[in-house]
PDB file of C-alpha atoms in Angstrom:
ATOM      1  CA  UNK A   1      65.453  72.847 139.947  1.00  0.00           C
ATOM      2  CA  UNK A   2      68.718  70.453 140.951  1.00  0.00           C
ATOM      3  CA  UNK A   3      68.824  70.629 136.426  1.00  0.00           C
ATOM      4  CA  UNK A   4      69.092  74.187 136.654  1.00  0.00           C
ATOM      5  CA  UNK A   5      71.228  74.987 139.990  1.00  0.00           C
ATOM      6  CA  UNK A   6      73.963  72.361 138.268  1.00  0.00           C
ATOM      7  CA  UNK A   7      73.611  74.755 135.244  1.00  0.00           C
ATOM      8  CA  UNK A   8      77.480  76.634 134.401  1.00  0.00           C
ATOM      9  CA  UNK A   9      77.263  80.017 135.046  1.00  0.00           C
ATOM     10  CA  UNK A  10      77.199  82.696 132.712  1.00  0.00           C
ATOM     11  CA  UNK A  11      80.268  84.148 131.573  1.00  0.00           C
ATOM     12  CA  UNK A  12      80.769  87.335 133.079  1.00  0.00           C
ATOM     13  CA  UNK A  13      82.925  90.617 131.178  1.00  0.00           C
ATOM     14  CA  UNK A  14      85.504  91.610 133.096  1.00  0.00           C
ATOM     15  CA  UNK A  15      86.067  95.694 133.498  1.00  0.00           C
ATOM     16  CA  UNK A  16      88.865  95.919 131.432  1.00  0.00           C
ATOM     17  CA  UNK A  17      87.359  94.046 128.167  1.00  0.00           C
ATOM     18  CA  UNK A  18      84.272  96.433 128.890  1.00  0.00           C
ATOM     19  CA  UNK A  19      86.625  99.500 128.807  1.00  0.00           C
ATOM     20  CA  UNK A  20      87.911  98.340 125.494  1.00  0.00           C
ATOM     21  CA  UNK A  21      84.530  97.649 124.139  1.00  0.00           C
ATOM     22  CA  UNK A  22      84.753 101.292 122.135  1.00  0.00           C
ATOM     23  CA  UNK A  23      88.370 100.813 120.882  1.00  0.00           C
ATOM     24  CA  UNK A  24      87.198  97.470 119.555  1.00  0.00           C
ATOM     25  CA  UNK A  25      84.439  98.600 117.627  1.00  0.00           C
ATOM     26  CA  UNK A  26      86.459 101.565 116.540  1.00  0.00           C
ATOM     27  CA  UNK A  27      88.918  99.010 114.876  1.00  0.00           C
ATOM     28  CA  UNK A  28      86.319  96.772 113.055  1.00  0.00           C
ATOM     29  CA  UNK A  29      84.622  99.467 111.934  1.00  0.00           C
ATOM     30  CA  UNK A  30      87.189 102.002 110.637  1.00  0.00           C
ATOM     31  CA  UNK A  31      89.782  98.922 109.526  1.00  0.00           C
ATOM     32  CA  UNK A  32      88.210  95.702 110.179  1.00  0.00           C
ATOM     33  CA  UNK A  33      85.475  96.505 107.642  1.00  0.00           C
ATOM     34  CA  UNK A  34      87.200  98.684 104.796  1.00  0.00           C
ATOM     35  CA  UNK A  35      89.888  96.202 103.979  1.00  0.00           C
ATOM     36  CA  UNK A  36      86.652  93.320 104.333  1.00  0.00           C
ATOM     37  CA  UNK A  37      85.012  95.540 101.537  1.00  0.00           C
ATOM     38  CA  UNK A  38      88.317  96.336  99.235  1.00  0.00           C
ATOM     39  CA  UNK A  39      88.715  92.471  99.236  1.00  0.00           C
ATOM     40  CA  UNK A  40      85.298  90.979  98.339  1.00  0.00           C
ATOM     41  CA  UNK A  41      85.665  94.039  95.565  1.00  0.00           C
ATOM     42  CA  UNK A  42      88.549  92.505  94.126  1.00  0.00           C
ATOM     43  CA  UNK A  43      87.183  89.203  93.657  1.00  0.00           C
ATOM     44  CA  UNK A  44      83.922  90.825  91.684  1.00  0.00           C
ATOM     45  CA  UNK A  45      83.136  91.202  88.272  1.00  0.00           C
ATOM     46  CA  UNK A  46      85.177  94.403  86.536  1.00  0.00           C
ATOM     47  CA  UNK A  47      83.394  97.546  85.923  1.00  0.00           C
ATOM     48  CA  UNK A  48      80.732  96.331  88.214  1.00  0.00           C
ATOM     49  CA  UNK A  49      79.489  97.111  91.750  1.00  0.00           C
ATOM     50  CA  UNK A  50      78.575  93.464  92.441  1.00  0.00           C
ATOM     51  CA  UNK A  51      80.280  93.291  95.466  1.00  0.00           C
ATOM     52  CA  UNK A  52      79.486  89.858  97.469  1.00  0.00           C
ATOM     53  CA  UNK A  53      77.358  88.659  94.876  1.00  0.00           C
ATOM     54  CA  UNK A  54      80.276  87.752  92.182  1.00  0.00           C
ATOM     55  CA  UNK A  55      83.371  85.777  92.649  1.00  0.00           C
ATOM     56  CA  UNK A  56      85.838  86.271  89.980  1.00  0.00           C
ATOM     57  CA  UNK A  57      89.499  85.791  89.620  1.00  0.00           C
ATOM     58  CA  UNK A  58      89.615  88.487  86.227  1.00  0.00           C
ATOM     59  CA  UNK A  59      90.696  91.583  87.779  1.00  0.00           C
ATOM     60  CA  UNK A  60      94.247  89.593  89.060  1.00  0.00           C
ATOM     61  CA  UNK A  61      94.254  87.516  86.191  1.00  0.00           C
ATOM     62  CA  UNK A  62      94.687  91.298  83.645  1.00  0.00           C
ATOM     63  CA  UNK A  63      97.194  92.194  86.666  1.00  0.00           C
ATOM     64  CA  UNK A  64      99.329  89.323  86.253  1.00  0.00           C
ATOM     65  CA  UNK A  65      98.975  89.634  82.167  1.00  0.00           C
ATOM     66  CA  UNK A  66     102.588  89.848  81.130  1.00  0.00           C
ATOM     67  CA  UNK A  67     101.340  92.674  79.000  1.00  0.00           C
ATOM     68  CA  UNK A  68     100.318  95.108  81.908  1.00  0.00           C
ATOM     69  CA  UNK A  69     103.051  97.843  82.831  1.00  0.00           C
ATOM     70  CA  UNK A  70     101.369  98.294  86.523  1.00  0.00           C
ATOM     71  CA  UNK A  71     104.196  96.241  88.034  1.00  0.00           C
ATOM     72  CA  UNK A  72     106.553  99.216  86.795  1.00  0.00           C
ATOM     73  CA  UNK A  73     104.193 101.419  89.193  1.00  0.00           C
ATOM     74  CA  UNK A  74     104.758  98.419  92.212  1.00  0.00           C
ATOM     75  CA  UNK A  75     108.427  98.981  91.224  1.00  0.00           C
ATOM     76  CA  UNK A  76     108.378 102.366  91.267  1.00  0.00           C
ATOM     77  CA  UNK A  77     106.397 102.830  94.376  1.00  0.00           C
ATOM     78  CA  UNK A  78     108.519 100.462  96.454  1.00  0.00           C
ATOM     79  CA  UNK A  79     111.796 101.688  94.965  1.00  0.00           C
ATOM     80  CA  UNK A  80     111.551 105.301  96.471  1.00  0.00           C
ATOM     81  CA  UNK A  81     109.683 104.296  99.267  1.00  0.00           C
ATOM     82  CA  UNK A  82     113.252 102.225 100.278  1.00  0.00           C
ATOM     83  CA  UNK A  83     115.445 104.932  98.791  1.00  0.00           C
ATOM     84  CA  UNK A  84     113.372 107.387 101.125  1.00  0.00           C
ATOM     85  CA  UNK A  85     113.850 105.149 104.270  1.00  0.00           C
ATOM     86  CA  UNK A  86     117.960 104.840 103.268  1.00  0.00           C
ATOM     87  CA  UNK A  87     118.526 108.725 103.473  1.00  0.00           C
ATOM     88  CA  UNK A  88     115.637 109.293 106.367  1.00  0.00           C
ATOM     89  CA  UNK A  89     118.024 106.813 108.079  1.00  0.00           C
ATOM     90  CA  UNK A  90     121.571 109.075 107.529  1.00  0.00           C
ATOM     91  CA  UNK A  91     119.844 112.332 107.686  1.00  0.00           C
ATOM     92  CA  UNK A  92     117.615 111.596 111.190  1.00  0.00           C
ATOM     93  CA  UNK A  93     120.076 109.194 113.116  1.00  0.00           C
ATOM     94  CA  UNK A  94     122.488 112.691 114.078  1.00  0.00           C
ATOM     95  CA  UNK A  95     119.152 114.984 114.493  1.00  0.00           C
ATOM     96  CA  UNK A  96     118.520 111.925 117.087  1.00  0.00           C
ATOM     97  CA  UNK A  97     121.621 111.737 118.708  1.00  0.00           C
ATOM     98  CA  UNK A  98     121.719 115.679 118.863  1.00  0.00           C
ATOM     99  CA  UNK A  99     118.400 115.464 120.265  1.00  0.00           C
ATOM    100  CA  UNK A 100     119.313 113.421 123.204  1.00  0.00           C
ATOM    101  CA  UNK A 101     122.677 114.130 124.064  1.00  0.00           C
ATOM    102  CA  UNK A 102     124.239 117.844 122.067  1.00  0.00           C
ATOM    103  CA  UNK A 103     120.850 120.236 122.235  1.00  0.00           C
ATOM    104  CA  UNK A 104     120.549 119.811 125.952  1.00  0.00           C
ATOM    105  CA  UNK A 105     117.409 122.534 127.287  1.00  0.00           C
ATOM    106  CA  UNK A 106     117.301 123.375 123.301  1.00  0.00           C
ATOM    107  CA  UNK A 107     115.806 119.729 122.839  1.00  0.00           C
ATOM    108  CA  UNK A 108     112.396 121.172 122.809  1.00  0.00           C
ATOM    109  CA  UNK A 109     112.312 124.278 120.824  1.00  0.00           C
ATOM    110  CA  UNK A 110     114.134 121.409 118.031  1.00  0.00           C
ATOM    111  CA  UNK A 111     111.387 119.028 118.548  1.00  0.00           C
ATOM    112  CA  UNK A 112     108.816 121.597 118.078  1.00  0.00           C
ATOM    113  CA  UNK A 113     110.355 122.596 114.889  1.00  0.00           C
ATOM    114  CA  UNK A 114     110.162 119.228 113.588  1.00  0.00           C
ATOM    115  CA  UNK A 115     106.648 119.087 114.714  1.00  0.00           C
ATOM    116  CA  UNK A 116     105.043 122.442 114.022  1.00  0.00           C
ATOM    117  CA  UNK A 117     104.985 121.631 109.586  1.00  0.00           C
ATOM    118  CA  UNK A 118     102.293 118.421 110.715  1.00  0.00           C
ATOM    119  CA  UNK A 119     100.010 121.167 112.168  1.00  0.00           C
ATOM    120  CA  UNK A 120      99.946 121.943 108.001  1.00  0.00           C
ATOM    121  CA  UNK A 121      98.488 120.302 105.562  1.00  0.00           C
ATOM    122  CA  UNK A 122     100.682 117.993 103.215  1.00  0.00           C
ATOM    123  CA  UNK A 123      99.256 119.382  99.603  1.00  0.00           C
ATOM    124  CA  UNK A 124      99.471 122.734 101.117  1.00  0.00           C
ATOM    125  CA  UNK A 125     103.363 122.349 101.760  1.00  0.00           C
ATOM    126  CA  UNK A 126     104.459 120.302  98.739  1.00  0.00           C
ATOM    127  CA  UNK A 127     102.730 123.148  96.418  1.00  0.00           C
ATOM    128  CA  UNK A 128     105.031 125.671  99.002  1.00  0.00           C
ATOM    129  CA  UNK A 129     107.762 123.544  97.572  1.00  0.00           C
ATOM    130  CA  UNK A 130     106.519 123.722  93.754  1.00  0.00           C
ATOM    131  CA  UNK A 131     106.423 127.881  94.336  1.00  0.00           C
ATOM    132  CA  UNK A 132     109.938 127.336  95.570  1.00  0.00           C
ATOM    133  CA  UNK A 133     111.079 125.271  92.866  1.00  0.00           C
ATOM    134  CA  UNK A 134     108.926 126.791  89.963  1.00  0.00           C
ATOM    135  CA  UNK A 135     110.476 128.932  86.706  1.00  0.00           C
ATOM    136  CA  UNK A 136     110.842 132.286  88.258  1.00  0.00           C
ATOM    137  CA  UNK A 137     110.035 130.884  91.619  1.00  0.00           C
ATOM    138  CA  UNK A 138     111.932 131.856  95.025  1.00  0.00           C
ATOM    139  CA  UNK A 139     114.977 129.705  94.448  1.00  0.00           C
ATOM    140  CA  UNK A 140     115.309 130.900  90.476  1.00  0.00           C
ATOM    141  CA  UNK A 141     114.537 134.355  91.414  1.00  0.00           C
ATOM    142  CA  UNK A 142     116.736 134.401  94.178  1.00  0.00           C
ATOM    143  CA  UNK A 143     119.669 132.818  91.604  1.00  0.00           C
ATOM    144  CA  UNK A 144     119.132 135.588  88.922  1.00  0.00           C
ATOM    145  CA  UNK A 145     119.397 138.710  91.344  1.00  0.00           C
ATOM    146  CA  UNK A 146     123.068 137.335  92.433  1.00  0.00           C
ATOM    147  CA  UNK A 147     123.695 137.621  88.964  1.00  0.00           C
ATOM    148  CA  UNK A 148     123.379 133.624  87.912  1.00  0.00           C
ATOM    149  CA  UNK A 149     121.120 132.849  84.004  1.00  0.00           C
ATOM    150  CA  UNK A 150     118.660 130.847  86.968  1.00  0.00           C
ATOM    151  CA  UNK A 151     117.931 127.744  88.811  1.00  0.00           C
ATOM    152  CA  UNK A 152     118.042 124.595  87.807  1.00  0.00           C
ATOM    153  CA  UNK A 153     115.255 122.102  86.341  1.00  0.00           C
ATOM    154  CA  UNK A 154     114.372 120.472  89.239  1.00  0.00           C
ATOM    155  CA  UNK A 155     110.549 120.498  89.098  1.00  0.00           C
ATOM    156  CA  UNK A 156     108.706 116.708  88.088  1.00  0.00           C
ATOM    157  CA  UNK A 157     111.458 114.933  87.914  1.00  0.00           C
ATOM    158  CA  UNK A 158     111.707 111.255  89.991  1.00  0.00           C
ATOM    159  CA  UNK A 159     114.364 113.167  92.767  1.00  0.00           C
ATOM    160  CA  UNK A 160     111.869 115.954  93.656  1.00  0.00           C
ATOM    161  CA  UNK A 161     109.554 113.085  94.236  1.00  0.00           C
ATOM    162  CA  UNK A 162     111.963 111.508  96.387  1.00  0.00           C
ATOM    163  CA  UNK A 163     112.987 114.977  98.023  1.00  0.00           C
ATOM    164  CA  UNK A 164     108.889 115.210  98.910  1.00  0.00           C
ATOM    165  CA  UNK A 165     108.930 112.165 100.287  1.00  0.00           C
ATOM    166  CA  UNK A 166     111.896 112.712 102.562  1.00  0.00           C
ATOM    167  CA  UNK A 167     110.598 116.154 103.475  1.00  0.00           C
ATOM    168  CA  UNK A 168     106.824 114.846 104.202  1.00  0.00           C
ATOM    169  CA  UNK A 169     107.718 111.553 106.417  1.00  0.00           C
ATOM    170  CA  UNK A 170     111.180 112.996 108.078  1.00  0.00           C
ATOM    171  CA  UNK A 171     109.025 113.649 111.476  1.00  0.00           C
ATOM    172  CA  UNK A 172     107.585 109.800 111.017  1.00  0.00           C
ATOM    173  CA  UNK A 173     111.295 108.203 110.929  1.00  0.00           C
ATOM    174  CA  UNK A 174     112.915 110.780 113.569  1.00  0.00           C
ATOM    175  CA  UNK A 175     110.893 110.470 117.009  1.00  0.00           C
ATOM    176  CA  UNK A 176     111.467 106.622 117.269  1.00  0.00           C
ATOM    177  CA  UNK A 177     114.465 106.749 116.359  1.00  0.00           C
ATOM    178  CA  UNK A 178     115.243 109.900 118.983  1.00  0.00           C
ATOM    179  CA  UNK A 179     113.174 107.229 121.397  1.00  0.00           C
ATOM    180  CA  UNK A 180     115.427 104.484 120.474  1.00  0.00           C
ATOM    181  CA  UNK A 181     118.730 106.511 121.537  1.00  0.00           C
ATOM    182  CA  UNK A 182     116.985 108.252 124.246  1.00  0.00           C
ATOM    183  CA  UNK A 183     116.581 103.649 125.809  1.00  0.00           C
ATOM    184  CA  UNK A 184     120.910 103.693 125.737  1.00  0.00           C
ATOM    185  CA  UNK A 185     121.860 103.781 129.549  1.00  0.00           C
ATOM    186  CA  UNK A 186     124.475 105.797 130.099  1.00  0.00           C
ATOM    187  CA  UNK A 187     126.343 103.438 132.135  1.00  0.00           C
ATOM    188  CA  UNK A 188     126.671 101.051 129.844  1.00  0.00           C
ATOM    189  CA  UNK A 189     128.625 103.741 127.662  1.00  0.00           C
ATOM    190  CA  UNK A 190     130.655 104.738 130.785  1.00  0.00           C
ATOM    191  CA  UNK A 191     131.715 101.071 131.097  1.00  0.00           C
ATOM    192  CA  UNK A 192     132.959 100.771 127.637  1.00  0.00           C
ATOM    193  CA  UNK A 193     135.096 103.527 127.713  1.00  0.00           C
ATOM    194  CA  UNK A 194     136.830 102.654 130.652  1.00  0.00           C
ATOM    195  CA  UNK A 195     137.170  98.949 129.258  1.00  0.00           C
ATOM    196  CA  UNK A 196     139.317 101.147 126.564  1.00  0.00           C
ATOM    197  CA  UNK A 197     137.072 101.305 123.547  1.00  0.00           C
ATOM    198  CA  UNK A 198     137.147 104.081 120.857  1.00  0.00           C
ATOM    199  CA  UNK A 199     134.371 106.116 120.195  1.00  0.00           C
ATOM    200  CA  UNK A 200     133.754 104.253 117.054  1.00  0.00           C
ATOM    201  CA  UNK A 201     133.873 100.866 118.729  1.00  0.00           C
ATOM    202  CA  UNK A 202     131.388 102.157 121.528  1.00  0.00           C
ATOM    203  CA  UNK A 203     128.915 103.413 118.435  1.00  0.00           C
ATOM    204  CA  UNK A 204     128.635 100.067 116.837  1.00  0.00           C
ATOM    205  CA  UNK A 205     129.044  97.246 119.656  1.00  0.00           C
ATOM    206  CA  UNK A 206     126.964  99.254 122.204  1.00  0.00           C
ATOM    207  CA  UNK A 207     124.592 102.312 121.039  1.00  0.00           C
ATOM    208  CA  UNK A 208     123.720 101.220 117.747  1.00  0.00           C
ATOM    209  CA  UNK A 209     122.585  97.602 118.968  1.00  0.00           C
ATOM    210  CA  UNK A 210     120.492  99.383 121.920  1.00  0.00           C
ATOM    211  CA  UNK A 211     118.671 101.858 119.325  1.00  0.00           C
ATOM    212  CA  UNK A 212     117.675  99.516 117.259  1.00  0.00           C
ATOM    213  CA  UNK A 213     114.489  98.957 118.301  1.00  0.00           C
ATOM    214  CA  UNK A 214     113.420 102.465 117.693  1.00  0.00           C
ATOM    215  CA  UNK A 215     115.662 102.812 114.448  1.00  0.00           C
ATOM    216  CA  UNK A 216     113.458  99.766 113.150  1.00  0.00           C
ATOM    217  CA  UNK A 217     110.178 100.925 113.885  1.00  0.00           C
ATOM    218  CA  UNK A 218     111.198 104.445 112.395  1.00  0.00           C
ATOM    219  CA  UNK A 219     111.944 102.604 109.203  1.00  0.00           C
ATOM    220  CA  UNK A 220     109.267 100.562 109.317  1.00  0.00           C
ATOM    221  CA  UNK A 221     106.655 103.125 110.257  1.00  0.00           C
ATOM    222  CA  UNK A 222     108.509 105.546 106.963  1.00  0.00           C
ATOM    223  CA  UNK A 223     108.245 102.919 104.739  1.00  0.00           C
ATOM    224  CA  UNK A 224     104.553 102.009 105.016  1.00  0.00           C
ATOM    225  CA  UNK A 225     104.027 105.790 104.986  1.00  0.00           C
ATOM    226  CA  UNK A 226     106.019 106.201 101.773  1.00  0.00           C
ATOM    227  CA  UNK A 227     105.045 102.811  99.566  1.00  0.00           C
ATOM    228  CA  UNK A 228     101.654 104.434  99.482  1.00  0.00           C
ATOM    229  CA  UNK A 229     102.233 108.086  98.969  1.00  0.00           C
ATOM    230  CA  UNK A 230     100.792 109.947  96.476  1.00  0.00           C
ATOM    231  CA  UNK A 231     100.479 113.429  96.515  1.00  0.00           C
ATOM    232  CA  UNK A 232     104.359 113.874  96.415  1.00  0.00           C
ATOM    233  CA  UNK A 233     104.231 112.369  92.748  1.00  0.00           C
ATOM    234  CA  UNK A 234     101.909 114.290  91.581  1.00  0.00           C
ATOM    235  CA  UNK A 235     102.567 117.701  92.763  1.00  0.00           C
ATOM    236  CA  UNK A 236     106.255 117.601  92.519  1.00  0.00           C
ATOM    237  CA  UNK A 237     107.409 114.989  90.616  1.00  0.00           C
ATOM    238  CA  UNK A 238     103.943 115.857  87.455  1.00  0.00           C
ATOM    239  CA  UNK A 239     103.777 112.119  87.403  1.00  0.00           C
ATOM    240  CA  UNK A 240     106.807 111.889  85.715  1.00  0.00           C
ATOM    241  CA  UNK A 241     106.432 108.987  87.422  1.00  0.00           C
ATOM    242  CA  UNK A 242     103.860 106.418  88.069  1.00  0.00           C
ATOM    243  CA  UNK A 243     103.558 105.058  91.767  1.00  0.00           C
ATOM    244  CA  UNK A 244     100.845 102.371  92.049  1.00  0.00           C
ATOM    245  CA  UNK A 245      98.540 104.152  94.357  1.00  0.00           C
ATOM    246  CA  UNK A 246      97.765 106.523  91.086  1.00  0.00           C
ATOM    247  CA  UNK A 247      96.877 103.737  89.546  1.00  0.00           C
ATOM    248  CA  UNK A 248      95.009 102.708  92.365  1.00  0.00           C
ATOM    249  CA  UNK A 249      93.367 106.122  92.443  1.00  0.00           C
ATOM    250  CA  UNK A 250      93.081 105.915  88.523  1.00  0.00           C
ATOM    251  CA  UNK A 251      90.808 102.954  88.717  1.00  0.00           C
ATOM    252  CA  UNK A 252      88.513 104.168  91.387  1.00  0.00           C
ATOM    253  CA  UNK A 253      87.541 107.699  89.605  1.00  0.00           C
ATOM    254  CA  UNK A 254      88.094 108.111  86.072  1.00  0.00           C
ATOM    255  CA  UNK A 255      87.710 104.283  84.686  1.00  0.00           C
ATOM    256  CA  UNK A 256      85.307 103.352  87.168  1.00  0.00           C
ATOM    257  CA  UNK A 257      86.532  99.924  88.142  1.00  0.00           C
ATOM    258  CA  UNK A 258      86.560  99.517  91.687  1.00  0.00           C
ATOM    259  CA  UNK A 259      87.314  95.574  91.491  1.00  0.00           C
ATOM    260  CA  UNK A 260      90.178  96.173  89.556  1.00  0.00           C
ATOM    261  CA  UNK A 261      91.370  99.243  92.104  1.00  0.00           C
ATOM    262  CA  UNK A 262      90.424  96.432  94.904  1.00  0.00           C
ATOM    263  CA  UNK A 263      92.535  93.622  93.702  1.00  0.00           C
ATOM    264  CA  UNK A 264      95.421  96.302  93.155  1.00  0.00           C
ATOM    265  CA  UNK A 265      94.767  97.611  97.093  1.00  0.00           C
ATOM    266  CA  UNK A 266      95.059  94.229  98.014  1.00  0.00           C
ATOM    267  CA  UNK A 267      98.192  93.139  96.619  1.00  0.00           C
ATOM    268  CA  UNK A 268     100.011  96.174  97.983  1.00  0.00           C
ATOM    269  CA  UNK A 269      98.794  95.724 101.020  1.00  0.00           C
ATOM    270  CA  UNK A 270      99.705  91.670 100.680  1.00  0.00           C
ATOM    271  CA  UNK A 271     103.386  93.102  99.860  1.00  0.00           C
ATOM    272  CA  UNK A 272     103.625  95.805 102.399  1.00  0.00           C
ATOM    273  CA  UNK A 273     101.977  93.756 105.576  1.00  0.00           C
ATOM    274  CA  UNK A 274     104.793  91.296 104.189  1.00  0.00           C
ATOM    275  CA  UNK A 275     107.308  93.280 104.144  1.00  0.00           C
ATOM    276  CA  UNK A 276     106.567  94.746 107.451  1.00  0.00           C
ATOM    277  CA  UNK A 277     105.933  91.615 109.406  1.00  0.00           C
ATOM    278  CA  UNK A 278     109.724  90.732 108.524  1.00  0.00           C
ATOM    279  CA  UNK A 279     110.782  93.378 110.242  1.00  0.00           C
ATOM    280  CA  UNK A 280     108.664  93.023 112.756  1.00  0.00           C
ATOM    281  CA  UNK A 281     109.967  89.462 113.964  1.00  0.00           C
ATOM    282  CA  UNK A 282     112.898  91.070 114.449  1.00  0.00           C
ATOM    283  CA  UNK A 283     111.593  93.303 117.100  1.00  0.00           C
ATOM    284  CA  UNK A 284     111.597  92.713 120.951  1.00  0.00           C
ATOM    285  CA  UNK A 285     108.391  94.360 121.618  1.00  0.00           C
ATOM    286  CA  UNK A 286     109.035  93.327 125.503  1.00  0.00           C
ATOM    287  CA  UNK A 287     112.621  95.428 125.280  1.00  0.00           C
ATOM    288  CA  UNK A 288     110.857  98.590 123.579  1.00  0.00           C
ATOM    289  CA  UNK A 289     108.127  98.890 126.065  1.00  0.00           C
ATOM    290  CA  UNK A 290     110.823  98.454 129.152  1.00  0.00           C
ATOM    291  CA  UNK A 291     109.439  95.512 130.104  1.00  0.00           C
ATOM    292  CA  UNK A 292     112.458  93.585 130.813  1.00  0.00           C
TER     293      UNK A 292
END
């Protein structure tokens, strides 16, 4: 008995880790365990489903050969995925501004706009886009009854790819960065002004510093988006060029190597978390939230 009453005490769950029991088991099962599977897959034997009962290093060793062309798809992939984020960034950051300061009770209806083409799915509105662009399509029909010989060649080619892109993950890049304006007090801007700055000076030593946060995670969220998008290639652009997550797609259907589609998940995902916890250190999460 005086063993037992000196016994610790069991540890007891508090409410809150109870509440967030479900969300937990939502996140090892639906990401926890996937990218567990993709990676004991890449380290299997090619063209073989002997997944945790093989450990091989031959599916990176043929991605590494200097022979292999898939680092032109890696190339390729991140290329217009950081071209995409570039214009997202020029074409968003006065939709933003508008949207917080010009619109005024119009703000809403805009947003909606923006919204409303998510409600749709993403093949359905890229092959809207091929009917648009198509030989004798809208825009070519539309050219030759003003009298013009037609439209122009536009149709799977690497800038329709990019135009996709841009079109498909504008929403994605515009609402944080709308958020990130929307955090710029207004008093700060009065101050400035009557300290005798221009409206230049006022963009770049006060607003743009203040919306960065949102600006960043805008980019950041478009880029992930974009370095593994797929459909836009090969609806629009007739995979006139080769992004990696074809090949990726490529070696989980038609050759039937899963390890080799694994180890080729993995590494993009090596590059993009990469990429994306760079720009993550440079956030102040504690800012964005308005803690502090």
């Amino acid at each position: 008995m005086a063993d037992g009453s000196l016994s610790a005490p069991a540890p007891k769950l508090t409410p809150g880790f109870r509440a967030s029991l479900p969300v937990l088991f939502l996140l090892v099962a639906g990401f926890l365990a996937p990218l567990v599977t993709v990676a004991a897959y890449a380290f299997a034997t090619p063209k073989s489903f002997d997944v945790f009962r093989s450990f091989t290093l031959q599916n990176f060793a043929a991605i590494f050969d200097p022979q292999n062309t898939v680092w032109t798809s890696f190339a390729w992939a991140l290329a217009l995925a950081f071209c995409c984020v570039a214009i997202l960034l020029i074409v968003c950051y006065p939709i933003a501004f508008g949207l917080n300061k010009v619109f005024g009770k119009w703000s809403g209806l805009v947003s909606v706009l923006f919204v409303f083409p998510l409600f749709v799915s993403e093949n359905v509105r890229l092959y809207g886009w091929v009917l648009f662009f198509i030989k004798n399509g809208v825009l070519d029909g539309a050219l030759k009854w003003f009298g013009f010989s037609g439209g122009p060649e536009l149709l799977y080619t690497p800038g329709i790819t990019l135009f996709g892109m841009v079109y498909v993950y504008l929403p994605f890049m515009l609402f944080p960065m709308t958020l990130g304006i929307a955090m710029i007090p207004r008093d700060l801007v009065d101050a400035a002004r009557d300290l005798g700055a221009g409206r230049m000076m006022i963009w770049r030593e006060v607003e743009l510093p203040l919306a960065m946060p949102g600006i960043l995670i805008g980019a950041l969220l478009t880029f992930v988006l974009a370095a593994g998008a797929v459909a836009e290639a090969k609806i629009l652009g007739g995979q006139s060029v080769i992004t990696i997550t074809q090949d990726i797609e490529v070696a989980f259907t038609y050759a039937q190597n899963w390890p080799l589609g694994s180890a080729l998940a993995l590494i993009l995902v090596l590059i993009v978390s990469g990429l994306a916890l760079a720009a993550m250190a440079r956030l102040d999460l504690d800012k964005i939230l308005g803690k502090r």
